[in-house]
Amino acid sequence: MSGVVVVGASLAGLRAADALARSGYSGGVTLIGDEPHQPYNRPPLSKEALLEEQEFDAIRLRSSAKPGAVSLLTGVGAVSADLGRGLLFLSDGRELAFEGLVAATGLRPRALGIPKPSGGVVVLRTYEDLLRLRAELAGVRDVAIIGAGFIGCELAASLTQLGYRVSVIAPEDVPMLRPLGEELGGALMRHHLQAGVGFGLSRLPVAVEGGERPERVVCNDGSSFDAQLVIEAVGSSANVEWLEGNGLDLSDGVLCDERLRFGGDGRFLAAGDVARFPNLAFDSIPRRVEHWEMAVDTGRYAGKALGRLLTSGEESPAFTPMPAFWSDQFELRIQSFGMPGLVTDPGQIRVLEGDLDGEVVVGYHREDTLVGVVLVGFPQNHMKYRTAVSESLAAGVAPA
Ligand SMILES: Cc1cc2nc3c(=O)[nH]c(=O)nc-3n(C[C@H](O)[C@H](O)[C@H](O)COP(=O)(O)OP(=O)(O)OC[C@H]3O[C@@H](n4cnc5c(N)ncnc54)[C@H](O)[C@@H]3O)c2cc1C
C-alpha cells in the first residue's frame, strides 16, 4: 500500500491534503477532484462573484503546502473504493492503492420533483452553475427563488441589488427559520422586504409553468409568481455513492466518530460538508455542518490526525470545534458562533444586545447554557460572544 488519497478537491480536501503534507508524512498525498478546476471558494458564488462578475482566478483557493508536495488530479472522480484492500477506482479507469483516505466529497444541490420547463431552472453550487446562472439572466426581469435558507436569501439580496424583481418562495413562515429562529428570521425578512425582495412564504410550489422557459411558479394555495428564471435552493444531498459496499452508514453523509474516523481502523477520515460527526462540546449526536469554517477545521484536523497516525501510530484528541459561519445579505453581515439551530424553543432565544430591527446579538440557550449566538452587525463584538459560548459550554455541558 502507498500514500494517502484525499477524495474531493475543494475546501476541506485541499486543507486536509495541505495538513498531511505539512505533518511530516512522507508517503505521498494525492488530491482527487471531479471538477475540471483547481480548488475554489464557493461562498462568493452567491455574493461578490455574482455581483461583481468575478472570474475564476478571483475565487481560486491557494495551497499552503510546498510545491509538488500534493499531487492534484482534476476532472477525474472516484467511482468506488475498497477500503479493506486499500484501492480507489477512478472514472478514467485508473486504480490507486492507498494506506489512508480522506473523504471530502461535499454535497450536490437537490432539485424539486415538480413539473418544470427544460430551460431557465437552475441551481447554484459550482462555478459552472454560476456561469449558467449569469447566462440565463440575460433578458430576464423576474426571478423566483425556491427556498428561503441562507443561499436562497443571499441570492435574493444579490439579484435585487443587480436590479431583478425577486420572489422567494418557501414553506416556512419566515426565511432562515431553522438556523436562526422565528424572531430573527422575521427581522431579516423585514429588511429584505424594505430592500425590495418579494416573499411567498407558508406555501409550496407545485409547478413551474411556461413553454421551453418558465413564465410563473404556481403554488399549492393557488398563488403564482411571475418568473422568467427559477433558482432552486432547496438543500443538498451528500456525495457518498463512491463509498458504497464498505458496510458504512452513508444515510446522511459519512457517519464518523468524534475523531472524524469511519470504517473501523482509524486510517479513513471524513472532512467538510460530507462528514457527520458528534461534537462533544455540545452533545453526542452526529451532525453534518455545512459551513466554510467547518470545512477548513475538519480538513486540517483530518490531515493532521492521519499524518500523525501514519508516521507515529499516535491517536489525536477528539475534535471539538466551535462552529462558525457568516452570511452577507445586502449591507448586513450575519455572523454565528456555536449551534443556534439546536434551540427550537422560542423562549430560549433572547436578544442579548441591540435591537432586532437594527444591529443585534441574539443568544440561543439550552437550559442555562449559551449554545449559540448570532450577530447582525456588531463586528467589534465577535470575539466577546464567541468566547461567551465557549465558556458557557465548558461550564455547562456534559455529552448526552
Ligand atoms: C453558493 C454558496 C454560498 C455559500 N456561502 C457560505 C457562506 O457565506 N458562509 C459559510 O460559512 N458557508 C457558505 N457556503 C458553504 C461552504 O461553501 C461549504 O461549507 C464548503 O464549500 C464545503 O466544502 P467541502 O470541501 O466540504 O465540499 P464541497 O465544496 O462541496 O467540495 C466537494 C468536492 O468534491 C467533489 N466530488 C464529489 N464527489 C466526488 C467524487 N466521487 N470524486 C472526486 N471528487 C468528488 C465535488 O465536485 C467538489 O469539488 C456556501 C456554499 C455555497 C454553495
CSV table of C-alpha atoms and ligand atoms in Angstrom, one decimal:
chain,number,residue,atom,x,y,z
A,1,MET,CA,0.0,0.0,0.0
A,2,SER,CA,1.2,3.5,-0.6
A,3,GLY,CA,0.2,7.1,0.1
A,4,VAL,CA,-2.9,8.9,1.2
A,5,VAL,CA,-5.7,9.7,-1.2
A,6,VAL,CA,-7.9,12.7,-0.5
A,7,VAL,CA,-11.1,12.5,-2.4
A,8,GLY,CA,-12.8,15.8,-3.2
A,9,ALA,CA,-10.6,18.7,-4.3
A,10,SER,CA,-12.4,21.6,-2.8
A,11,LEU,CA,-12.0,23.5,0.5
A,12,ALA,CA,-12.0,20.6,3.0
A,13,GLY,CA,-10.0,18.3,0.7
A,14,LEU,CA,-7.4,20.9,0.0
A,15,ARG,CA,-6.9,21.8,3.7
A,16,ALA,CA,-6.6,18.1,4.5
A,17,ALA,CA,-4.0,17.5,1.8
A,18,ASP,CA,-2.1,20.6,2.9
A,19,ALA,CA,-2.1,19.5,6.6
A,20,LEU,CA,-1.0,16.0,5.6
A,21,ALA,CA,1.9,17.3,3.5
A,22,ARG,CA,3.0,19.5,6.4
A,23,SER,CA,2.6,16.8,9.0
A,24,GLY,CA,5.9,15.1,8.2
A,25,TYR,CA,4.1,12.2,6.4
A,26,SER,CA,6.3,11.2,3.5
A,27,GLY,CA,4.2,8.5,1.8
A,28,GLY,CA,2.7,10.9,-0.8
A,29,VAL,CA,-0.6,12.7,-0.9
A,30,THR,CA,-2.9,12.6,-3.9
A,31,LEU,CA,-5.9,15.0,-4.1
A,32,ILE,CA,-8.6,13.9,-6.5
A,33,GLY,CA,-11.4,16.1,-7.7
A,34,ASP,CA,-14.1,15.5,-10.3
A,35,GLU,CA,-14.5,19.2,-11.2
A,36,PRO,CA,-12.4,20.4,-14.1
A,37,HIS,CA,-10.8,23.2,-12.0
A,38,GLN,CA,-8.3,23.8,-9.3
A,39,PRO,CA,-10.0,24.0,-5.9
A,40,TYR,CA,-12.1,27.2,-5.4
A,41,ASN,CA,-14.2,29.0,-2.9
A,42,ARG,CA,-18.0,28.7,-3.0
A,43,PRO,CA,-19.3,31.5,-0.8
A,44,PRO,CA,-18.6,34.2,-3.4
A,45,LEU,CA,-20.8,32.4,-5.9
A,46,SER,CA,-24.0,33.8,-4.4
A,47,LYS,CA,-22.4,37.2,-3.4
A,48,GLU,CA,-19.4,39.1,-4.8
A,49,ALA,CA,-18.7,36.7,-7.8
A,50,LEU,CA,-22.3,37.3,-8.9
A,51,LEU,CA,-22.5,41.0,-8.0
A,52,GLU,CA,-19.1,41.9,-9.4
A,53,GLU,CA,-18.9,39.4,-12.3
A,54,GLN,CA,-15.7,38.0,-10.8
A,55,GLU,CA,-13.8,35.4,-13.0
A,56,PHE,CA,-12.4,32.1,-11.8
A,57,ASP,CA,-9.0,33.4,-10.6
A,58,ALA,CA,-10.7,35.7,-8.0
A,59,ILE,CA,-12.2,32.7,-6.2
A,60,ARG,CA,-9.4,30.1,-6.6
A,61,LEU,CA,-8.0,28.6,-3.4
A,62,ARG,CA,-4.3,28.5,-2.8
A,63,SER,CA,-2.4,25.5,-1.3
A,64,SER,CA,-0.2,26.1,1.7
A,65,ALA,CA,1.9,23.0,1.0
A,66,LYS,CA,5.3,23.1,-0.6
A,67,PRO,CA,5.1,23.0,-4.4
A,68,GLY,CA,4.9,19.3,-5.5
A,69,ALA,CA,4.0,18.0,-2.0
A,70,VAL,CA,0.5,17.3,-3.1
A,71,SER,CA,-0.4,15.7,-6.5
A,72,LEU,CA,-3.6,17.2,-7.7
A,73,LEU,CA,-5.8,15.2,-10.2
A,74,THR,CA,-8.7,17.2,-11.5
A,75,GLY,CA,-11.5,16.2,-13.8
A,76,VAL,CA,-11.4,12.7,-12.5
A,77,GLY,CA,-13.9,11.2,-10.0
A,78,ALA,CA,-13.7,8.3,-7.5
A,79,VAL,CA,-16.2,5.8,-8.7
A,80,SER,CA,-15.7,3.3,-5.9
A,81,ALA,CA,-13.4,2.4,-3.0
A,82,ASP,CA,-12.4,-0.9,-1.5
A,83,LEU,CA,-11.4,0.1,2.0
A,84,GLY,CA,-10.4,-3.4,3.0
A,85,ARG,CA,-7.9,-3.8,0.1
A,86,GLY,CA,-6.9,-0.1,0.1
A,87,LEU,CA,-7.9,0.5,-3.5
A,88,LEU,CA,-9.6,3.5,-5.1
A,89,PHE,CA,-11.2,3.2,-8.6
A,90,LEU,CA,-11.2,6.3,-10.7
A,91,SER,CA,-13.5,7.4,-13.5
A,92,ASP,CA,-10.7,7.2,-16.1
A,93,GLY,CA,-10.1,3.6,-15.3
A,94,ARG,CA,-7.1,4.0,-13.0
A,95,GLU,CA,-6.7,2.2,-9.7
A,96,LEU,CA,-4.9,3.9,-6.8
A,97,ALA,CA,-3.5,2.0,-3.8
A,98,PHE,CA,-3.6,3.8,-0.5
A,99,GLU,CA,-2.8,3.3,3.1
A,100,GLY,CA,-5.0,6.2,4.3
A,101,LEU,CA,-8.0,8.0,2.9
A,102,VAL,CA,-9.9,11.3,3.5
A,103,ALA,CA,-13.4,11.6,2.2
A,104,ALA,CA,-14.2,15.3,1.4
A,105,THR,CA,-16.7,14.9,-1.5
A,106,GLY,CA,-19.2,17.5,-0.2
A,107,LEU,CA,-22.7,18.0,-1.4
A,108,ARG,CA,-24.8,18.4,-4.6
A,109,PRO,CA,-27.9,20.5,-4.8
A,110,ARG,CA,-31.3,18.9,-4.6
A,111,ALA,CA,-34.0,19.7,-7.2
A,112,LEU,CA,-37.7,19.6,-6.7
A,113,GLY,CA,-39.7,16.8,-8.4
A,114,ILE,CA,-42.3,19.2,-9.8
A,115,PRO,CA,-43.2,19.8,-13.4
A,116,LYS,CA,-40.9,22.4,-14.9
A,117,PRO,CA,-39.5,23.5,-18.3
A,118,SER,CA,-36.2,22.2,-19.6
A,119,GLY,CA,-34.6,25.6,-19.7
A,120,GLY,CA,-34.5,28.5,-17.2
A,121,VAL,CA,-34.4,26.5,-14.0
A,122,VAL,CA,-31.0,26.4,-12.3
A,123,VAL,CA,-29.2,25.6,-9.0
A,124,LEU,CA,-26.0,27.1,-7.5
A,125,ARG,CA,-23.2,25.0,-6.2
A,126,THR,CA,-20.3,25.1,-8.7
A,127,TYR,CA,-18.5,27.7,-10.8
A,128,GLU,CA,-20.2,26.2,-13.9
A,129,ASP,CA,-23.6,26.8,-12.1
A,130,LEU,CA,-22.6,30.5,-11.7
A,131,LEU,CA,-21.7,30.7,-15.4
A,132,ARG,CA,-25.1,29.1,-16.3
A,133,LEU,CA,-26.9,31.5,-14.0
A,134,ARG,CA,-25.2,34.5,-15.5
A,135,ALA,CA,-26.1,33.3,-19.0
A,136,GLU,CA,-29.7,32.5,-18.0
A,137,LEU,CA,-30.2,36.0,-16.6
A,138,ALA,CA,-30.0,37.6,-20.0
A,139,GLY,CA,-33.4,39.2,-20.8
A,140,VAL,CA,-34.9,38.3,-17.5
A,141,ARG,CA,-36.9,40.7,-15.3
A,142,ASP,CA,-38.5,38.4,-12.7
A,143,VAL,CA,-36.6,35.7,-10.8
A,144,ALA,CA,-38.2,33.2,-8.4
A,145,ILE,CA,-36.0,31.6,-5.8
A,146,ILE,CA,-37.4,28.4,-4.3
A,147,GLY,CA,-36.0,28.0,-0.8
A,148,ALA,CA,-35.6,30.6,2.0
A,149,GLY,CA,-32.3,29.3,3.5
A,150,PHE,CA,-29.0,31.2,3.5
A,151,ILE,CA,-28.2,30.6,-0.1
A,152,GLY,CA,-31.7,31.5,-1.3
A,153,CYS,CA,-31.6,34.7,0.8
A,154,GLU,CA,-28.1,35.7,-0.3
A,155,LEU,CA,-29.2,35.2,-4.0
A,156,ALA,CA,-32.3,37.2,-3.3
A,157,ALA,CA,-30.2,40.1,-2.0
A,158,SER,CA,-27.6,39.9,-4.8
A,159,LEU,CA,-30.1,39.7,-7.6
A,160,THR,CA,-32.2,42.5,-6.1
A,161,GLN,CA,-29.1,44.7,-6.0
A,162,LEU,CA,-28.5,43.8,-9.6
A,163,GLY,CA,-32.0,45.2,-10.5
A,164,TYR,CA,-34.0,42.0,-10.9
A,165,ARG,CA,-37.5,41.6,-9.3
A,166,VAL,CA,-37.1,38.7,-6.9
A,167,SER,CA,-39.6,36.5,-5.2
A,168,VAL,CA,-38.6,34.0,-2.5
A,169,ILE,CA,-41.0,31.0,-2.2
A,170,ALA,CA,-40.8,28.5,0.6
A,171,PRO,CA,-43.0,26.5,3.1
A,172,GLU,CA,-41.7,28.2,6.2
A,173,ASP,CA,-43.3,31.3,7.8
A,174,VAL,CA,-40.0,33.3,7.9
A,175,PRO,CA,-36.7,32.9,6.0
A,176,MET,CA,-33.8,31.1,7.6
A,177,LEU,CA,-36.2,29.8,10.3
A,178,ARG,CA,-34.3,26.6,11.2
A,179,PRO,CA,-30.8,28.2,11.8
A,180,LEU,CA,-32.0,31.5,13.3
A,181,GLY,CA,-35.5,31.1,14.8
A,182,GLU,CA,-38.7,33.0,14.1
A,183,GLU,CA,-37.9,36.4,15.6
A,184,LEU,CA,-34.5,37.0,13.9
A,185,GLY,CA,-35.7,35.3,10.7
A,186,GLY,CA,-38.7,37.7,10.8
A,187,ALA,CA,-36.5,40.8,11.4
A,188,LEU,CA,-34.2,39.8,8.4
A,189,MET,CA,-37.3,39.3,6.3
A,190,ARG,CA,-38.4,42.9,7.1
A,191,HIS,CA,-35.0,44.1,5.9
A,192,HIS,CA,-35.3,42.1,2.7
A,193,LEU,CA,-38.9,43.5,2.1
A,194,GLN,CA,-37.7,47.1,2.6
A,195,ALA,CA,-34.9,46.4,0.1
A,196,GLY,CA,-37.5,45.2,-2.5
A,197,VAL,CA,-37.5,41.4,-2.2
A,198,GLY,CA,-40.9,39.8,-2.5
A,199,PHE,CA,-41.8,36.7,-0.4
A,200,GLY,CA,-44.3,33.9,-1.0
A,201,LEU,CA,-44.0,32.0,2.3
A,202,SER,CA,-46.1,29.4,4.0
A,203,ARG,CA,-46.8,27.7,0.7
A,204,LEU,CA,-45.3,25.0,-1.5
A,205,PRO,CA,-44.5,25.4,-5.2
A,206,VAL,CA,-46.3,22.8,-7.2
A,207,ALA,CA,-45.3,23.6,-10.8
A,208,VAL,CA,-43.1,25.9,-12.9
A,209,GLU,CA,-45.3,26.8,-15.8
A,210,GLY,CA,-44.2,28.0,-19.2
A,211,GLY,CA,-43.1,26.7,-22.6
A,212,GLU,CA,-39.4,26.0,-23.0
A,213,ARG,CA,-38.7,28.6,-20.3
A,214,PRO,CA,-40.5,29.5,-17.1
A,215,GLU,CA,-43.3,32.1,-17.1
A,216,ARG,CA,-44.5,31.6,-13.5
A,217,VAL,CA,-44.2,29.5,-10.4
A,218,VAL,CA,-47.6,28.1,-9.2
A,219,CYS,CA,-48.1,27.2,-5.5
A,220,ASN,CA,-50.4,24.9,-3.6
A,221,ASP,CA,-52.6,27.8,-2.3
A,222,GLY,CA,-53.4,28.9,-5.8
A,223,SER,CA,-51.0,31.8,-5.7
A,224,SER,CA,-48.5,32.3,-8.6
A,225,PHE,CA,-45.3,34.3,-9.1
A,226,ASP,CA,-44.0,35.7,-12.4
A,227,ALA,CA,-40.6,34.3,-13.2
A,228,GLN,CA,-38.6,34.0,-16.4
A,229,LEU,CA,-35.8,32.4,-14.3
A,230,VAL,CA,-36.2,30.0,-11.4
A,231,ILE,CA,-33.4,29.1,-8.9
A,232,GLU,CA,-33.9,26.0,-6.8
A,233,ALA,CA,-32.2,26.5,-3.4
A,234,VAL,CA,-33.8,23.7,-1.6
A,235,GLY,CA,-31.0,21.9,0.2
A,236,SER,CA,-28.4,19.3,-0.8
A,237,SER,CA,-27.5,15.6,-0.8
A,238,ALA,CA,-24.2,14.2,0.2
A,239,ASN,CA,-21.8,12.7,-2.4
A,240,VAL,CA,-21.3,9.3,-0.8
A,241,GLU,CA,-22.1,6.8,-3.5
A,242,TRP,CA,-18.5,6.1,-4.3
A,243,LEU,CA,-18.1,4.7,-0.7
A,244,GLU,CA,-21.0,2.2,-1.0
A,245,GLY,CA,-20.2,-1.5,-0.5
A,246,ASN,CA,-17.9,-1.0,2.5
A,247,GLY,CA,-20.5,-1.5,5.2
A,248,LEU,CA,-20.7,2.2,6.2
A,249,ASP,CA,-23.6,4.3,7.4
A,250,LEU,CA,-24.0,6.7,4.5
A,251,SER,CA,-27.6,7.6,5.2
A,252,ASP,CA,-26.8,11.4,5.6
A,253,GLY,CA,-23.2,11.9,4.7
A,254,VAL,CA,-20.4,9.7,6.1
A,255,LEU,CA,-21.1,8.7,9.7
A,256,CYS,CA,-17.9,9.3,11.7
A,257,ASP,CA,-16.8,9.1,15.4
A,258,GLU,CA,-15.6,12.1,17.4
A,259,ARG,CA,-12.2,11.9,15.7
A,260,LEU,CA,-13.8,12.0,12.2
A,261,ARG,CA,-12.9,8.4,11.6
A,262,PHE,CA,-15.1,5.9,9.8
A,263,GLY,CA,-14.7,2.3,8.7
A,264,GLY,CA,-13.1,0.9,11.8
A,265,ASP,CA,-9.3,1.1,11.9
A,266,GLY,CA,-8.5,4.9,12.1
A,267,ARG,CA,-7.0,5.3,8.6
A,268,PHE,CA,-10.1,6.6,7.0
A,269,LEU,CA,-11.4,10.1,7.9
A,270,ALA,CA,-14.1,12.4,6.5
A,271,ALA,CA,-14.0,16.2,6.3
A,272,GLY,CA,-16.2,19.1,5.3
A,273,ASP,CA,-19.9,19.1,4.4
A,274,VAL,CA,-19.9,15.3,3.9
A,275,ALA,CA,-18.8,14.4,7.4
A,276,ARG,CA,-21.4,13.6,10.0
A,277,PHE,CA,-19.8,13.6,13.4
A,278,PRO,CA,-20.6,14.2,17.1
A,279,ASN,CA,-19.1,17.4,18.5
A,280,LEU,CA,-18.7,16.5,22.2
A,281,ALA,CA,-18.5,20.2,23.2
A,282,PHE,CA,-22.3,20.1,22.6
A,283,ASP,CA,-23.6,16.6,22.8
A,284,SER,CA,-23.0,13.1,21.3
A,285,ILE,CA,-25.4,13.4,18.3
A,286,PRO,CA,-23.6,13.2,14.9
A,287,ARG,CA,-24.5,16.0,12.6
A,288,ARG,CA,-23.2,17.4,9.3
A,289,VAL,CA,-22.2,21.1,9.4
A,290,GLU,CA,-22.4,22.9,6.1
A,291,HIS,CA,-20.1,25.9,6.9
A,292,TRP,CA,-17.0,27.2,5.3
A,293,GLU,CA,-15.0,27.4,8.6
A,294,MET,CA,-16.0,23.8,9.5
A,295,ALA,CA,-14.7,22.6,6.1
A,296,VAL,CA,-11.4,24.3,6.9
A,297,ASP,CA,-11.3,23.0,10.5
A,298,THR,CA,-12.3,19.4,9.7
A,299,GLY,CA,-9.9,19.3,6.7
A,300,ARG,CA,-7.0,20.5,8.8
A,301,TYR,CA,-7.9,18.1,11.7
A,302,ALA,CA,-8.3,15.1,9.4
A,303,GLY,CA,-5.0,15.8,7.5
A,304,LYS,CA,-3.0,16.3,10.7
A,305,ALA,CA,-4.6,13.4,12.6
A,306,LEU,CA,-4.0,11.0,9.7
A,307,GLY,CA,-0.4,12.2,9.2
A,308,ARG,CA,0.2,11.7,12.9
A,309,LEU,CA,-1.3,8.2,12.9
A,310,LEU,CA,0.6,7.0,9.9
A,311,THR,CA,4.0,8.5,11.0
A,312,SER,CA,3.9,7.7,14.7
A,313,GLY,CA,0.9,5.5,15.4
A,314,GLU,CA,-0.5,8.1,17.8
A,315,GLU,CA,-4.2,8.9,18.1
A,316,SER,CA,-5.3,12.6,18.1
A,317,PRO,CA,-7.6,14.1,20.7
A,318,ALA,CA,-11.3,14.3,19.9
A,319,PHE,CA,-12.4,17.1,17.5
A,320,THR,CA,-14.5,19.6,19.4
A,321,PRO,CA,-14.6,22.7,17.3
A,322,MET,CA,-16.6,25.9,17.7
A,323,PRO,CA,-18.9,26.1,14.7
A,324,ALA,CA,-19.0,29.5,13.0
A,325,PHE,CA,-20.5,30.9,9.8
A,326,TRP,CA,-21.2,34.1,8.2
A,327,SER,CA,-23.7,35.3,5.6
A,328,ASP,CA,-23.8,38.6,3.7
A,329,GLN,CA,-27.2,39.9,2.6
A,330,PHE,CA,-27.4,43.5,1.3
A,331,GLU,CA,-25.2,45.5,3.7
A,332,LEU,CA,-25.8,43.1,6.6
A,333,ARG,CA,-23.1,40.8,7.9
A,334,ILE,CA,-24.7,37.9,9.8
A,335,GLN,CA,-22.2,36.0,12.0
A,336,SER,CA,-22.9,32.9,14.0
A,337,PHE,CA,-20.9,31.0,16.7
A,338,GLY,CA,-21.9,27.7,18.3
A,339,MET,CA,-25.1,25.9,17.2
A,340,PRO,CA,-28.1,28.2,17.4
A,341,GLY,CA,-30.0,25.7,15.3
A,342,LEU,CA,-30.1,23.3,18.3
A,343,VAL,CA,-32.6,25.6,20.0
A,344,THR,CA,-36.2,25.4,18.8
A,345,ASP,CA,-38.0,26.8,21.9
A,346,PRO,CA,-38.6,30.5,21.2
A,347,GLY,CA,-38.5,31.1,25.0
A,348,GLN,CA,-34.8,30.1,24.9
A,349,ILE,CA,-33.9,32.6,22.2
A,350,ARG,CA,-33.2,36.1,23.6
A,351,VAL,CA,-31.8,39.4,22.4
A,352,LEU,CA,-28.6,40.0,24.3
A,353,GLU,CA,-27.7,43.3,22.8
A,354,GLY,CA,-29.1,45.8,20.3
A,355,ASP,CA,-32.4,45.8,18.6
A,356,LEU,CA,-34.0,43.2,16.2
A,357,ASP,CA,-34.6,45.8,13.5
A,358,GLY,CA,-31.0,47.2,13.7
A,359,GLU,CA,-27.7,45.8,14.8
A,360,VAL,CA,-28.5,42.9,17.2
A,361,VAL,CA,-26.9,40.0,19.1
A,362,VAL,CA,-29.3,37.0,19.7
A,363,GLY,CA,-28.4,34.3,22.3
A,364,TYR,CA,-29.7,30.7,22.0
A,365,HIS,CA,-29.9,28.8,25.3
A,366,ARG,CA,-30.3,25.2,26.3
A,367,GLU,CA,-31.4,25.5,29.9
A,368,ASP,CA,-28.7,27.7,31.4
A,369,THR,CA,-26.1,27.1,28.7
A,370,LEU,CA,-25.5,29.6,25.9
A,371,VAL,CA,-25.1,27.1,22.9
A,372,GLY,CA,-25.1,29.7,20.1
A,373,VAL,CA,-25.1,33.4,19.3
A,374,VAL,CA,-26.0,35.2,16.1
A,375,LEU,CA,-24.8,38.8,15.5
A,376,VAL,CA,-26.2,41.0,12.8
A,377,GLY,CA,-23.6,43.8,12.7
A,378,PHE,CA,-21.6,44.5,15.8
A,379,PRO,CA,-18.3,43.3,14.2
A,380,GLN,CA,-16.3,44.6,17.2
A,381,ASN,CA,-18.2,42.1,19.5
A,382,HIS,CA,-17.5,38.8,17.6
A,383,MET,CA,-14.7,37.6,19.9
A,384,LYS,CA,-16.6,38.5,23.0
A,385,TYR,CA,-19.6,36.4,22.1
A,386,ARG,CA,-17.5,33.6,20.6
A,387,THR,CA,-15.7,33.3,24.0
A,388,ALA,CA,-19.0,33.6,25.9
A,389,VAL,CA,-20.3,30.5,24.0
A,390,SER,CA,-17.1,28.6,24.6
A,391,GLU,CA,-17.1,29.4,28.3
A,392,SER,CA,-20.7,28.6,28.8
A,393,LEU,CA,-20.3,25.2,27.0
A,394,ALA,CA,-17.2,24.4,29.1
A,395,ALA,CA,-19.1,25.2,32.3
A,396,GLY,CA,-22.4,23.6,31.5
A,397,VAL,CA,-22.4,20.7,29.0
A,398,ALA,CA,-21.9,17.1,29.7
A,399,PRO,CA,-22.2,15.0,26.5
A,400,ALA,CA,-25.6,13.3,26.4
B,1,LIG,C1,-23.4,29.4,-3.1
B,1,LIG,C2,-22.8,29.0,-1.8
B,1,LIG,C3,-22.6,30.0,-0.8
B,1,LIG,C4,-22.0,29.7,0.4
B,1,LIG,N1,-21.8,30.7,1.3
B,1,LIG,C5,-21.3,30.4,2.5
B,1,LIG,C6,-21.2,31.5,3.5
B,1,LIG,O1,-21.4,32.6,3.2
B,1,LIG,N2,-20.7,31.1,4.7
B,1,LIG,C7,-20.4,29.8,5.0
B,1,LIG,O2,-20.0,29.6,6.2
B,1,LIG,N3,-20.5,28.8,4.1
B,1,LIG,C8,-21.0,29.1,2.9
B,1,LIG,N4,-21.2,28.1,2.0
B,1,LIG,C9,-20.8,26.7,2.4
B,1,LIG,C10,-19.4,26.4,2.1
B,1,LIG,O3,-19.0,26.8,0.8
B,1,LIG,C11,-19.2,24.9,2.2
B,1,LIG,O4,-19.4,24.5,3.6
B,1,LIG,C12,-17.9,24.4,1.7
B,1,LIG,O5,-17.7,24.6,0.3
B,1,LIG,C13,-17.7,22.9,1.9
B,1,LIG,O6,-16.5,22.4,1.4
B,1,LIG,P1,-16.3,20.9,1.1
B,1,LIG,O7,-14.9,20.8,0.6
B,1,LIG,O8,-16.7,20.1,2.3
B,1,LIG,O9,-17.3,20.5,0.0
B,1,LIG,P2,-17.5,21.0,-1.5
B,1,LIG,O10,-17.1,22.4,-1.6
B,1,LIG,O11,-18.9,20.6,-1.9
B,1,LIG,O12,-16.5,20.1,-2.3
B,1,LIG,C14,-16.6,18.8,-2.6
B,1,LIG,C15,-15.8,18.5,-3.8
B,1,LIG,O13,-15.7,17.1,-4.1
B,1,LIG,C16,-16.0,16.8,-5.4
B,1,LIG,N5,-16.5,15.4,-5.6
B,1,LIG,C17,-17.7,14.9,-5.2
B,1,LIG,N6,-17.8,13.6,-5.5
B,1,LIG,C18,-16.6,13.3,-5.9
B,1,LIG,C19,-16.0,12.0,-6.3
B,1,LIG,N7,-16.7,10.9,-6.3
B,1,LIG,N8,-14.7,12.0,-6.8
B,1,LIG,C20,-14.0,13.2,-6.8
B,1,LIG,N9,-14.5,14.4,-6.4
B,1,LIG,C21,-15.8,14.4,-6.0
B,1,LIG,C22,-17.1,17.9,-5.8
B,1,LIG,O14,-17.3,18.0,-7.2
B,1,LIG,C23,-16.5,19.1,-5.1
B,1,LIG,O15,-15.5,19.7,-5.9
B,1,LIG,C24,-21.7,28.4,0.7
B,1,LIG,C25,-21.9,27.4,-0.2
B,1,LIG,C26,-22.5,27.7,-1.5
B,1,LIG,C27,-22.7,26.6,-2.5
